[in-house]
């Protein structure tokens, strides 16, 4: 072992191998590290690595050897940045940004960033258009340069150069962080490791991106936070048979999986917002304040474009929700792979979206379809996002194209979260519930149900209920009985294992 160590140390001192050291101080450092490591391995082989003096020696050597290495790496990085600053005037001339200057630069953990100033007449839009040329001039990998406008000066910007991809690996979801719909939701992390905190109260949300870009992951992060809030009721629409939203069914007050159910749900949402508007008018209130007794209502729609294809009437109701729902805390969360004018209801829905999350898109023009006209020219290049879960977000407080990566929510996370919060979900406020009782849609024709007694009608309705079950307002309309009577009978049937709660507020006969 000593012979091998000596030979390795000699090689490191004379040639810098295998560390790639080219300078004398680097070779000396490599030689010392090789000798110390070889000596420790020799002692560990002879005495055993569990000996306390060897463990202490290893810790001391690691710290003492790591500090010079870290300081040297930082110093070398600073030297490279200084050389870039010196070469910038010539480089700027070649790439079409003549007259721009570097004001200051600092090295950080991911690379370096510089404060830049432009020649009079130049704008940040000119810099954005030259980003590929800047990457070529700096000799970086494609996608390594970030340009952020200076909000205080139109002729200045911050340029970040990333040595590596901070989002190369998925970021595990830490669990729900919101306790109220008033709290911002943490969607993921930016490249500087700060949280992406997006407000949801009185905000309509649009999530867009091609298949496989991570749309479902963003939905799961948002729903996972909202189910932990005791002042929000969740309704879901999933026209893919419930494939995406059904795992959350225990926490959803309603789940629509067919065009007819989706149309009925959105009509009911309009009834809710109108009932709340009347209640606010009576009390002279201007905003609906979410509490456990008066919760907000969020309608989650997976693949919104399917509504335009299969349920045009539902789109009209959705238009009404996004146009009138903010003040009464009735909002829409729409996810889609096709955010076109036609799919989004002649643009009315999309134009009212306060929060827009853009994952990877196929074509450059799709960036403007999701984030808004002119966003691509302003540097929001969603077509360059190169991994599922990477996204750009446009919302209050997010006016610059900063890349982020959404948290990774696993199936186990969804299952555990749904089970944890299923029995803590609030009910709709009384004005909204009363409005739905008087306007509930008939799913079954009472005239076709056998028996005339309310008990018989209730059981026949439960036995013939669809897979998604029947709601309490629907059972009230079919039987002509009050809510308390329905709940008493359902509880008795459930105790005897004759009925099952398919999802929150929806029931059907068990084992039918």
Short mmCIF file of C-alpha atoms in Angstrom, two decimals:
data_model
loop_
_atom_site.label_atom_id
_atom_site.label_comp_id
_atom_site.label_asym_id
_atom_site.label_seq_id
_atom_site.Cartn_x
_atom_site.Cartn_y
_atom_site.Cartn_z
CA UNK A 1 0.00 0.00 0.00
CA UNK A 2 2.83 2.41 0.85
CA UNK A 3 4.57 1.66 -2.45
CA UNK A 4 1.38 2.39 -4.41
CA UNK A 5 0.82 5.59 -2.46
CA UNK A 6 4.36 6.76 -3.10
CA UNK A 7 4.09 6.08 -6.81
CA UNK A 8 0.76 7.92 -7.03
CA UNK A 9 2.17 10.88 -5.10
CA UNK A 10 5.20 11.08 -7.40
CA UNK A 11 2.97 10.97 -10.47
CA UNK A 12 0.72 13.69 -9.07
CA UNK A 13 3.72 15.92 -8.29
CA UNK A 14 5.50 15.48 -11.63
CA UNK A 15 2.58 15.38 -14.07
CA UNK A 16 -0.51 16.40 -12.10
CA UNK A 17 -2.18 13.09 -12.95
CA UNK A 18 -4.82 11.84 -12.44
CA UNK A 19 -6.27 15.14 -11.15
CA UNK A 20 -5.68 17.18 -14.31
CA UNK A 21 -3.56 19.69 -12.33
CA UNK A 22 -1.50 22.02 -14.53
CA UNK A 23 -0.12 24.61 -12.10
CA UNK A 24 2.62 23.97 -9.51
CA UNK A 25 0.43 24.85 -6.50
CA UNK A 26 -2.26 22.51 -7.80
CA UNK A 27 0.28 19.68 -8.12
CA UNK A 28 1.57 20.25 -4.60
CA UNK A 29 -1.98 20.16 -3.27
CA UNK A 30 -2.71 16.96 -5.22
CA UNK A 31 0.48 15.35 -3.87
CA UNK A 32 -0.38 16.19 -0.23
CA UNK A 33 -3.93 14.86 -0.67
CA UNK A 34 -2.62 11.65 -2.23
CA UNK A 35 -0.08 11.07 0.57
CA UNK A 36 -2.59 11.76 3.35
CA UNK A 37 -5.27 9.56 1.76
CA UNK A 38 -2.80 6.74 1.13
CA UNK A 39 -1.47 6.92 4.68
CA UNK A 40 -4.98 6.82 6.14
CA UNK A 41 -5.92 3.81 3.99
CA UNK A 42 -2.73 2.00 5.05
CA UNK A 43 -3.48 2.61 8.74
CA UNK A 44 -7.13 1.65 8.27
CA UNK A 45 -6.10 -1.59 6.59
CA UNK A 46 -3.74 -2.46 9.43
CA UNK A 47 -5.82 -1.31 12.41
CA UNK A 48 -9.39 -1.28 11.09
CA UNK A 49 -11.36 1.82 10.00
CA UNK A 50 -13.44 1.80 13.19
CA UNK A 51 -10.55 3.02 15.37
CA UNK A 52 -11.50 6.36 16.96
CA UNK A 53 -8.18 8.16 16.17
CA UNK A 54 -8.60 7.24 12.49
CA UNK A 55 -12.17 8.57 12.40
CA UNK A 56 -11.10 11.88 13.95
CA UNK A 57 -8.13 12.10 11.58
CA UNK A 58 -10.43 11.50 8.58
CA UNK A 59 -12.77 14.31 9.68
CA UNK A 60 -9.91 16.77 10.26
CA UNK A 61 -8.26 15.89 6.94
CA UNK A 62 -11.53 16.27 5.04
CA UNK A 63 -12.18 19.75 6.45
CA UNK A 64 -8.56 20.90 6.15
CA UNK A 65 -8.26 19.58 2.59
CA UNK A 66 -11.66 20.77 1.46
CA UNK A 67 -11.19 24.42 2.38
CA UNK A 68 -8.19 24.99 0.08
CA UNK A 69 -9.94 23.11 -2.74
CA UNK A 70 -13.11 25.18 -2.37
CA UNK A 71 -11.19 28.46 -2.13
CA UNK A 72 -9.10 27.52 -5.15
CA UNK A 73 -12.16 26.65 -7.23
CA UNK A 74 -13.79 29.97 -6.31
CA UNK A 75 -10.59 31.85 -7.15
CA UNK A 76 -10.25 30.10 -10.51
CA UNK A 77 -13.91 30.86 -11.29
CA UNK A 78 -13.32 34.52 -10.39
CA UNK A 79 -10.32 34.62 -12.72
CA UNK A 80 -12.44 33.27 -15.58
CA UNK A 81 -15.11 35.88 -14.89
CA UNK A 82 -12.50 38.67 -14.83
CA UNK A 83 -11.20 37.53 -18.19
CA UNK A 84 -14.72 37.52 -19.58
CA UNK A 85 -15.28 41.07 -18.33
CA UNK A 86 -12.10 42.22 -20.02
CA UNK A 87 -13.07 40.51 -23.28
CA UNK A 88 -16.70 41.68 -23.22
CA UNK A 89 -16.27 44.90 -25.31
CA UNK A 90 -14.83 42.94 -28.24
CA UNK A 91 -17.37 40.13 -27.80
CA UNK A 92 -20.25 42.64 -27.63
CA UNK A 93 -19.08 44.17 -30.89
CA UNK A 94 -19.13 40.77 -32.59
CA UNK A 95 -22.58 39.70 -31.36
CA UNK A 96 -24.41 42.96 -32.08
CA UNK A 97 -24.45 44.55 -28.59
CA UNK A 98 -21.71 47.11 -29.14
CA UNK A 99 -21.52 49.69 -26.38
CA UNK A 100 -22.82 47.44 -23.60
CA UNK A 101 -20.68 47.24 -20.48
CA UNK A 102 -20.25 45.06 -17.40
CA UNK A 103 -20.86 47.07 -14.20
CA UNK A 104 -20.10 44.30 -11.70
CA UNK A 105 -19.93 40.54 -11.47
CA UNK A 106 -20.02 37.93 -8.71
CA UNK A 107 -19.42 34.18 -8.61
CA UNK A 108 -22.13 32.02 -7.05
CA UNK A 109 -22.70 28.33 -6.45
CA UNK A 110 -24.16 27.70 -9.94
CA UNK A 111 -21.85 29.93 -12.01
CA UNK A 112 -21.74 33.72 -12.10
CA UNK A 113 -23.94 36.75 -12.67
CA UNK A 114 -23.21 40.24 -13.88
CA UNK A 115 -24.98 43.61 -13.82
CA UNK A 116 -24.89 45.03 -17.33
CA UNK A 117 -25.67 48.37 -18.92
CA UNK A 118 -26.64 48.98 -22.52
CA UNK A 119 -25.82 51.68 -25.02
CA UNK A 120 -28.47 54.37 -25.34
CA UNK A 121 -31.25 53.12 -27.58
CA UNK A 122 -30.69 49.45 -26.83
CA UNK A 123 -33.26 47.49 -24.79
CA UNK A 124 -33.42 44.20 -22.96
CA UNK A 125 -35.42 42.85 -25.92
CA UNK A 126 -32.28 43.30 -28.04
CA UNK A 127 -30.30 41.27 -25.51
CA UNK A 128 -32.90 38.50 -25.45
CA UNK A 129 -32.72 38.21 -29.22
CA UNK A 130 -28.93 37.77 -28.96
CA UNK A 131 -28.85 35.17 -26.18
CA UNK A 132 -27.73 32.31 -28.52
CA UNK A 133 -24.93 34.56 -29.79
CA UNK A 134 -23.91 35.40 -26.21
CA UNK A 135 -23.75 31.67 -25.35
CA UNK A 136 -21.58 31.09 -28.41
CA UNK A 137 -19.28 33.97 -27.51
CA UNK A 138 -18.91 32.82 -23.91
CA UNK A 139 -18.38 29.20 -24.96
CA UNK A 140 -21.16 27.88 -22.72
CA UNK A 141 -23.64 25.09 -23.29
CA UNK A 142 -26.91 26.01 -25.03
CA UNK A 143 -29.44 27.34 -22.53
CA UNK A 144 -26.84 28.43 -19.96
CA UNK A 145 -27.46 32.19 -20.17
CA UNK A 146 -30.36 33.93 -18.40
CA UNK A 147 -31.31 37.58 -18.96
CA UNK A 148 -33.39 39.44 -16.37
CA UNK A 149 -34.47 43.10 -16.84
CA UNK A 150 -33.60 45.68 -14.22
CA UNK A 151 -37.00 46.93 -12.97
CA UNK A 152 -35.43 50.28 -12.05
CA UNK A 153 -33.68 51.05 -15.36
CA UNK A 154 -34.73 50.21 -18.92
CA UNK A 155 -31.12 50.25 -20.13
CA UNK A 156 -29.76 47.73 -17.62
CA UNK A 157 -30.15 44.02 -17.02
CA UNK A 158 -28.72 41.10 -15.07
CA UNK A 159 -27.05 38.28 -16.96
CA UNK A 160 -26.68 34.92 -15.24
CA UNK A 161 -24.39 32.23 -16.63
CA UNK A 162 -25.03 28.75 -15.23
CA UNK A 163 -22.16 26.29 -15.14
CA UNK A 164 -24.63 23.43 -14.51
CA UNK A 165 -28.37 22.87 -14.53
CA UNK A 166 -29.81 23.47 -11.01
CA UNK A 167 -32.94 21.59 -12.09
CA UNK A 168 -31.24 18.55 -13.56
CA UNK A 169 -32.90 16.35 -10.92
CA UNK A 170 -36.51 16.23 -9.78
CA UNK A 171 -37.41 18.09 -6.58
CA UNK A 172 -39.45 15.92 -4.14
CA UNK A 173 -42.66 17.48 -2.86
CA UNK A 174 -42.31 18.41 0.83
CA UNK A 175 -46.08 18.18 1.37
CA UNK A 176 -48.79 20.85 1.64
CA UNK A 177 -47.59 24.15 3.07
CA UNK A 178 -50.86 26.11 2.83
CA UNK A 179 -53.39 26.09 5.65
CA UNK A 180 -55.81 28.53 4.04
CA UNK A 181 -56.73 29.50 0.50
CA UNK A 182 -55.42 32.94 1.47
CA UNK A 183 -51.89 31.51 1.70
CA UNK A 184 -49.76 31.43 -1.48
CA UNK A 185 -49.10 27.93 -2.83
CA UNK A 186 -45.53 26.73 -3.28
CA UNK A 187 -45.39 25.22 -6.78
CA UNK A 188 -41.67 24.46 -6.88
CA UNK A 189 -38.30 26.21 -6.86
CA UNK A 190 -36.53 28.73 -9.08
CA UNK A 191 -32.98 28.20 -10.28
CA UNK A 192 -31.66 30.19 -7.32
CA UNK A 193 -33.44 27.73 -4.95
CA UNK A 194 -36.07 30.26 -3.85
CA UNK A 195 -39.69 29.09 -3.64
CA UNK A 196 -42.26 29.75 -6.36
CA UNK A 197 -45.10 31.09 -4.21
CA UNK A 198 -48.29 31.78 -6.20
CA UNK A 199 -51.45 33.35 -4.72
CA UNK A 200 -54.68 31.46 -5.46
CA UNK A 201 -57.49 33.41 -3.77
CA UNK A 202 -59.67 35.17 -6.39
CA UNK A 203 -57.27 34.00 -9.11
CA UNK A 204 -58.22 32.01 -12.19
CA UNK A 205 -55.37 29.70 -13.24
CA UNK A 206 -54.30 28.43 -16.67
CA UNK A 207 -51.78 25.59 -16.96
CA UNK A 208 -50.56 24.72 -20.46
CA UNK A 209 -47.95 22.48 -22.05
CA UNK A 210 -47.54 19.56 -24.41
CA UNK A 211 -48.16 15.95 -23.37
CA UNK A 212 -45.46 14.75 -21.00
CA UNK A 213 -44.39 18.25 -19.96
CA UNK A 214 -45.64 17.83 -16.38
CA UNK A 215 -49.13 19.33 -16.45
CA UNK A 216 -50.55 16.67 -14.13
CA UNK A 217 -47.69 17.25 -11.71
CA UNK A 218 -48.53 20.95 -11.40
CA UNK A 219 -52.20 20.07 -10.87
CA UNK A 220 -51.28 17.62 -8.11
CA UNK A 221 -49.13 20.19 -6.32
CA UNK A 222 -51.98 22.74 -6.35
CA UNK A 223 -54.68 20.25 -5.35
CA UNK A 224 -52.42 18.77 -2.67
CA UNK A 225 -52.18 22.19 -1.05
CA UNK A 226 -55.84 23.12 -1.49
CA UNK A 227 -57.15 19.92 0.14
CA UNK A 228 -55.21 20.91 3.26
CA UNK A 229 -57.12 24.21 3.40
CA UNK A 230 -60.31 24.13 5.46
CA UNK A 231 -61.76 27.20 3.75
CA UNK A 232 -62.04 25.94 0.17
CA UNK A 233 -64.41 23.47 -1.53
CA UNK A 234 -63.05 21.62 -4.56
CA UNK A 235 -65.01 20.44 -7.59
CA UNK A 236 -63.31 18.49 -10.36
CA UNK A 237 -63.94 17.89 -14.07
CA UNK A 238 -61.98 15.15 -15.80
CA UNK A 239 -63.37 14.03 -19.15
CA UNK A 240 -60.76 11.28 -19.46
CA UNK A 241 -62.91 9.04 -17.31
CA UNK A 242 -61.51 10.49 -14.11
CA UNK A 243 -58.03 9.12 -14.82
CA UNK A 244 -56.23 12.19 -13.45
CA UNK A 245 -58.54 13.46 -10.72
CA UNK A 246 -60.13 10.28 -9.36
CA UNK A 247 -57.26 9.65 -6.88
CA UNK A 248 -58.34 12.94 -5.27
CA UNK A 249 -62.04 11.93 -5.23
CA UNK A 250 -62.24 11.54 -1.41
CA UNK A 251 -61.39 15.25 -1.12
CA UNK A 252 -63.53 16.50 -4.00
CA UNK A 253 -67.07 17.55 -3.20
CA UNK A 254 -68.03 16.69 -6.79
CA UNK A 255 -66.30 14.96 -9.70
CA UNK A 256 -67.64 15.09 -13.26
CA UNK A 257 -66.35 12.57 -15.78
CA UNK A 258 -68.83 13.01 -18.65
CA UNK A 259 -69.76 16.06 -20.75
CA UNK A 260 -73.27 16.11 -19.29
CA UNK A 261 -71.96 16.05 -15.72
CA UNK A 262 -69.41 18.77 -16.55
CA UNK A 263 -72.13 21.01 -18.02
CA UNK A 264 -74.33 20.45 -14.95
CA UNK A 265 -71.45 21.21 -12.59
CA UNK A 266 -70.56 24.48 -14.28
CA UNK A 267 -74.22 25.52 -14.37
CA UNK A 268 -74.31 24.86 -10.64
CA UNK A 269 -71.18 26.98 -10.23
CA UNK A 270 -73.05 29.87 -11.86
CA UNK A 271 -75.92 29.27 -9.42
CA UNK A 272 -73.44 29.43 -6.54
CA UNK A 273 -71.86 32.70 -7.63
CA UNK A 274 -75.28 34.28 -8.18
CA UNK A 275 -76.51 33.15 -4.77
CA UNK A 276 -73.39 34.56 -3.13
CA UNK A 277 -73.77 37.82 -5.03
CA UNK A 278 -77.33 38.14 -3.68
CA UNK A 279 -76.15 37.39 -0.14
CA UNK A 280 -73.38 39.98 -0.44
CA UNK A 281 -75.87 42.53 -1.76
CA UNK A 282 -78.10 41.98 1.24
CA UNK A 283 -75.18 42.53 3.62
CA UNK A 284 -73.54 45.34 1.57
CA UNK A 285 -70.30 43.32 1.39
CA UNK A 286 -67.95 43.81 -1.55
CA UNK A 287 -65.87 40.63 -1.25
CA UNK A 288 -66.66 37.09 -0.17
CA UNK A 289 -64.29 36.25 2.69
CA UNK A 290 -63.43 32.52 2.81
CA UNK A 291 -63.84 30.78 6.18
CA UNK A 292 -64.73 27.24 7.19
CA UNK A 293 -68.43 28.22 7.12
CA UNK A 294 -68.16 30.31 3.95
CA UNK A 295 -65.46 28.57 1.89
CA UNK A 296 -64.13 29.56 -1.50
CA UNK A 297 -65.05 27.31 -4.44
CA UNK A 298 -62.34 26.18 -6.86
CA UNK A 299 -63.30 24.19 -9.96
CA UNK A 300 -60.41 22.10 -11.33
CA UNK A 301 -60.70 21.17 -15.01
CA UNK A 302 -58.21 18.70 -16.47
CA UNK A 303 -57.85 19.12 -20.24
CA UNK A 304 -60.13 22.11 -20.62
CA UNK A 305 -60.07 21.89 -24.42
CA UNK A 306 -62.19 18.74 -24.23
CA UNK A 307 -65.08 20.86 -22.97
CA UNK A 308 -65.14 22.87 -26.19
CA UNK A 309 -65.22 19.65 -28.22
CA UNK A 310 -67.77 17.67 -26.21
CA UNK A 311 -69.66 20.13 -23.99
CA UNK A 312 -70.01 23.56 -25.64
CA UNK A 313 -72.71 24.56 -23.16
CA UNK A 314 -70.22 24.03 -20.34
CA UNK A 315 -67.85 26.55 -21.91
CA UNK A 316 -70.55 29.22 -21.75
CA UNK A 317 -70.98 28.60 -18.03
CA UNK A 318 -67.19 28.66 -17.58
CA UNK A 319 -67.10 32.07 -19.28
CA UNK A 320 -69.60 33.32 -16.71
CA UNK A 321 -67.53 31.92 -13.85
CA UNK A 322 -64.28 33.58 -14.94
CA UNK A 323 -65.99 36.89 -15.70
CA UNK A 324 -68.04 37.13 -12.47
CA UNK A 325 -66.49 34.73 -9.99
CA UNK A 326 -63.59 36.63 -8.41
CA UNK A 327 -65.47 38.79 -5.93
CA UNK A 328 -67.53 35.83 -4.69
CA UNK A 329 -64.46 33.52 -4.46
CA UNK A 330 -65.60 31.13 -7.22
CA UNK A 331 -62.58 30.46 -9.44
CA UNK A 332 -61.49 28.18 -12.27
CA UNK A 333 -58.27 26.19 -12.54
CA UNK A 334 -57.92 24.99 -16.15
CA UNK A 335 -55.20 22.71 -17.52
CA UNK A 336 -54.86 22.00 -21.22
CA UNK A 337 -52.57 20.83 -24.00
CA UNK A 338 -54.41 23.01 -26.55
CA UNK A 339 -54.84 26.61 -25.31
CA UNK A 340 -56.20 27.85 -28.65
CA UNK A 341 -58.76 30.62 -29.09
CA UNK A 342 -61.45 28.11 -30.03
CA UNK A 343 -60.64 25.67 -27.23
CA UNK A 344 -60.64 28.41 -24.59
CA UNK A 345 -64.07 29.76 -25.44
CA UNK A 346 -63.31 32.50 -27.98
CA UNK A 347 -60.59 33.85 -25.72
CA UNK A 348 -62.89 34.96 -22.91
CA UNK A 349 -61.58 32.34 -20.48
CA UNK A 350 -57.91 32.76 -21.32
CA UNK A 351 -57.99 36.56 -21.19
CA UNK A 352 -59.27 36.44 -17.59
CA UNK A 353 -56.61 34.07 -16.26
CA UNK A 354 -54.58 35.82 -13.54
CA UNK A 355 -52.05 33.01 -13.02
CA UNK A 356 -50.50 31.34 -16.06
CA UNK A 357 -48.13 28.40 -15.83
CA UNK A 358 -46.39 27.44 -19.07
CA UNK A 359 -44.59 24.13 -19.33
CA UNK A 360 -42.71 22.95 -22.42
CA UNK A 361 -44.44 23.81 -25.69
CA UNK A 362 -43.79 22.47 -29.17
CA UNK A 363 -43.76 25.73 -31.12
CA UNK A 364 -42.67 29.24 -30.20
CA UNK A 365 -46.09 30.72 -30.89
CA UNK A 366 -47.62 28.44 -28.24
CA UNK A 367 -45.81 30.51 -25.60
CA UNK A 368 -47.94 33.52 -26.53
CA UNK A 369 -51.08 31.37 -26.58
CA UNK A 370 -50.54 30.40 -22.94
CA UNK A 371 -48.75 33.38 -21.39
CA UNK A 372 -50.14 36.18 -23.55
CA UNK A 373 -49.32 38.06 -26.73
CA UNK A 374 -45.74 39.29 -26.98
CA UNK A 375 -44.35 37.12 -24.18
CA UNK A 376 -42.07 35.13 -26.47
CA UNK A 377 -40.47 38.30 -27.82
CA UNK A 378 -39.96 39.43 -24.21
CA UNK A 379 -37.83 36.37 -23.46
CA UNK A 380 -40.38 33.81 -22.23
CA UNK A 381 -38.96 30.90 -24.25
CA UNK A 382 -41.02 27.94 -23.07
CA UNK A 383 -40.03 25.85 -26.09
CA UNK A 384 -36.51 25.54 -24.62
CA UNK A 385 -37.67 23.89 -21.37
CA UNK A 386 -36.02 20.49 -21.52
CA UNK A 387 -37.48 18.31 -18.75
CA UNK A 388 -40.89 17.41 -17.30
CA UNK A 389 -41.91 19.80 -14.55
CA UNK A 390 -39.85 22.76 -15.75
CA UNK A 391 -42.05 25.81 -16.22
CA UNK A 392 -42.40 29.57 -16.49
CA UNK A 393 -44.99 31.38 -14.40
CA UNK A 394 -46.69 34.70 -15.09
CA UNK A 395 -48.66 36.07 -12.15
CA UNK A 396 -48.73 38.94 -9.70
CA UNK A 397 -45.12 39.49 -8.65
CA UNK A 398 -43.73 37.32 -11.48
CA UNK A 399 -43.06 39.63 -14.40
CA UNK A 400 -39.70 38.21 -15.51
CA UNK A 401 -39.05 34.93 -17.37
CA UNK A 402 -37.45 32.97 -14.53
CA UNK A 403 -37.27 29.21 -14.98
CA UNK A 404 -38.59 26.97 -12.23
CA UNK A 405 -39.15 23.29 -11.62
CA UNK A 406 -42.32 21.95 -10.03
CA UNK A 407 -42.23 19.59 -7.09
CA UNK A 408 -42.51 15.91 -7.94
CA UNK A 409 -45.71 14.47 -6.45
CA UNK A 410 -45.79 10.67 -6.48
CA UNK A 411 -48.83 8.39 -6.45
CA UNK A 412 -48.02 7.56 -2.84
CA UNK A 413 -48.01 11.29 -2.00
CA UNK A 414 -51.46 11.69 -3.56
CA UNK A 415 -52.87 8.64 -1.78
CA UNK A 416 -51.51 9.68 1.62
CA UNK A 417 -52.64 13.30 1.23
CA UNK A 418 -56.15 12.33 0.10
CA UNK A 419 -56.56 9.95 3.03
CA UNK A 420 -55.18 12.52 5.47
CA UNK A 421 -57.57 15.33 4.57
CA UNK A 422 -60.67 13.52 3.22
CA UNK A 423 -62.63 13.94 6.44
CA UNK A 424 -61.65 17.56 7.08
CA UNK A 425 -63.19 19.04 3.95
CA UNK A 426 -65.78 21.82 4.44
CA UNK A 427 -69.28 21.98 2.97
CA UNK A 428 -70.62 24.81 0.84
CA UNK A 429 -72.04 27.81 2.62
CA UNK A 430 -75.78 27.83 3.28
CA UNK A 431 -76.79 30.33 0.53
CA UNK A 432 -74.91 28.26 -2.06
CA UNK A 433 -76.30 24.95 -0.79
CA UNK A 434 -79.85 26.33 -0.81
CA UNK A 435 -79.42 27.54 -4.38
CA UNK A 436 -78.25 24.12 -5.53
CA UNK A 437 -81.12 22.37 -3.78
CA UNK A 438 -83.63 24.32 -5.82
CA UNK A 439 -81.77 23.86 -9.12
CA UNK A 440 -80.36 20.33 -8.87
CA UNK A 441 -80.42 18.44 -12.16
CA UNK A 442 -82.50 15.29 -12.49
CA UNK A 443 -80.19 12.35 -13.07
CA UNK A 444 -82.96 9.79 -12.74
CA UNK A 445 -86.63 10.14 -13.63
CA UNK A 446 -88.68 9.72 -10.40
CA UNK A 447 -91.55 8.32 -12.45
CA UNK A 448 -89.39 5.35 -13.45
CA UNK A 449 -88.44 4.47 -9.87
CA UNK A 450 -90.43 1.62 -8.29
CA UNK A 451 -92.41 2.38 -5.14
CA UNK A 452 -94.07 5.57 -4.00
CA UNK A 453 -92.83 5.85 -0.41
CA UNK A 454 -89.75 8.09 0.11
CA UNK A 455 -87.88 5.13 1.63
CA UNK A 456 -88.47 3.02 -1.49
CA UNK A 457 -87.63 5.89 -3.82
CA UNK A 458 -84.39 6.59 -1.96
CA UNK A 459 -83.26 2.97 -2.11
CA UNK A 460 -84.19 2.60 -5.80
CA UNK A 461 -82.24 5.77 -6.64
CA UNK A 462 -79.17 4.53 -4.77
CA UNK A 463 -79.40 1.10 -6.39
CA UNK A 464 -79.61 2.59 -9.91
CA UNK A 465 -77.09 5.40 -9.31
CA UNK A 466 -74.17 5.75 -11.76
CA UNK A 467 -70.61 4.90 -10.75
CA UNK A 468 -69.98 8.42 -9.49
CA UNK A 469 -73.04 8.20 -7.21
CA UNK A 470 -75.77 10.73 -6.52
CA UNK A 471 -75.45 13.95 -4.54
CA UNK A 472 -77.58 14.80 -1.53
CA UNK A 473 -79.42 17.59 -3.40
CA UNK A 474 -80.29 15.12 -6.16
CA UNK A 475 -81.61 12.61 -3.62
CA UNK A 476 -83.63 15.39 -2.00
CA UNK A 477 -85.24 16.26 -5.30
CA UNK A 478 -86.00 12.60 -6.14
CA UNK A 479 -87.56 11.83 -2.77
CA UNK A 480 -89.06 15.22 -1.96
CA UNK A 481 -87.56 14.99 1.54
CA UNK A 482 -85.38 17.42 3.49
CA UNK A 483 -81.60 17.27 3.86
CA UNK A 484 -81.67 16.00 7.48
CA UNK A 485 -84.00 13.13 6.52
CA UNK A 486 -81.66 12.12 3.67
CA UNK A 487 -78.60 12.20 5.93
CA UNK A 488 -80.34 10.13 8.62
CA UNK A 489 -81.31 7.43 6.12
CA UNK A 490 -77.87 7.41 4.48
CA UNK A 491 -76.20 7.02 7.87
CA UNK A 492 -78.47 4.10 8.74
CA UNK A 493 -77.76 2.38 5.40
CA UNK A 494 -74.02 3.03 5.73
CA UNK A 495 -73.96 1.50 9.24
CA UNK A 496 -75.56 -1.61 7.79
CA UNK A 497 -73.05 -1.61 4.87
CA UNK A 498 -75.86 -1.21 2.36
CA UNK A 499 -74.58 2.04 0.81
CA UNK A 500 -71.14 3.51 0.14
CA UNK A 501 -69.89 7.06 -0.16
CA UNK A 502 -68.27 7.16 -3.60
CA UNK A 503 -66.76 10.61 -2.99
CA UNK A 504 -67.51 13.48 -0.68
CA UNK A 505 -71.27 14.10 -0.80
CA UNK A 506 -72.04 11.40 -3.40
CA UNK A 507 -73.61 8.02 -2.58
CA UNK A 508 -74.72 4.77 -4.19
CA UNK A 509 -75.75 1.29 -3.08
CA UNK A 510 -72.86 -0.93 -2.03
CA UNK A 511 -71.95 -4.06 -4.03
CA UNK A 512 -74.37 -3.27 -6.84
#
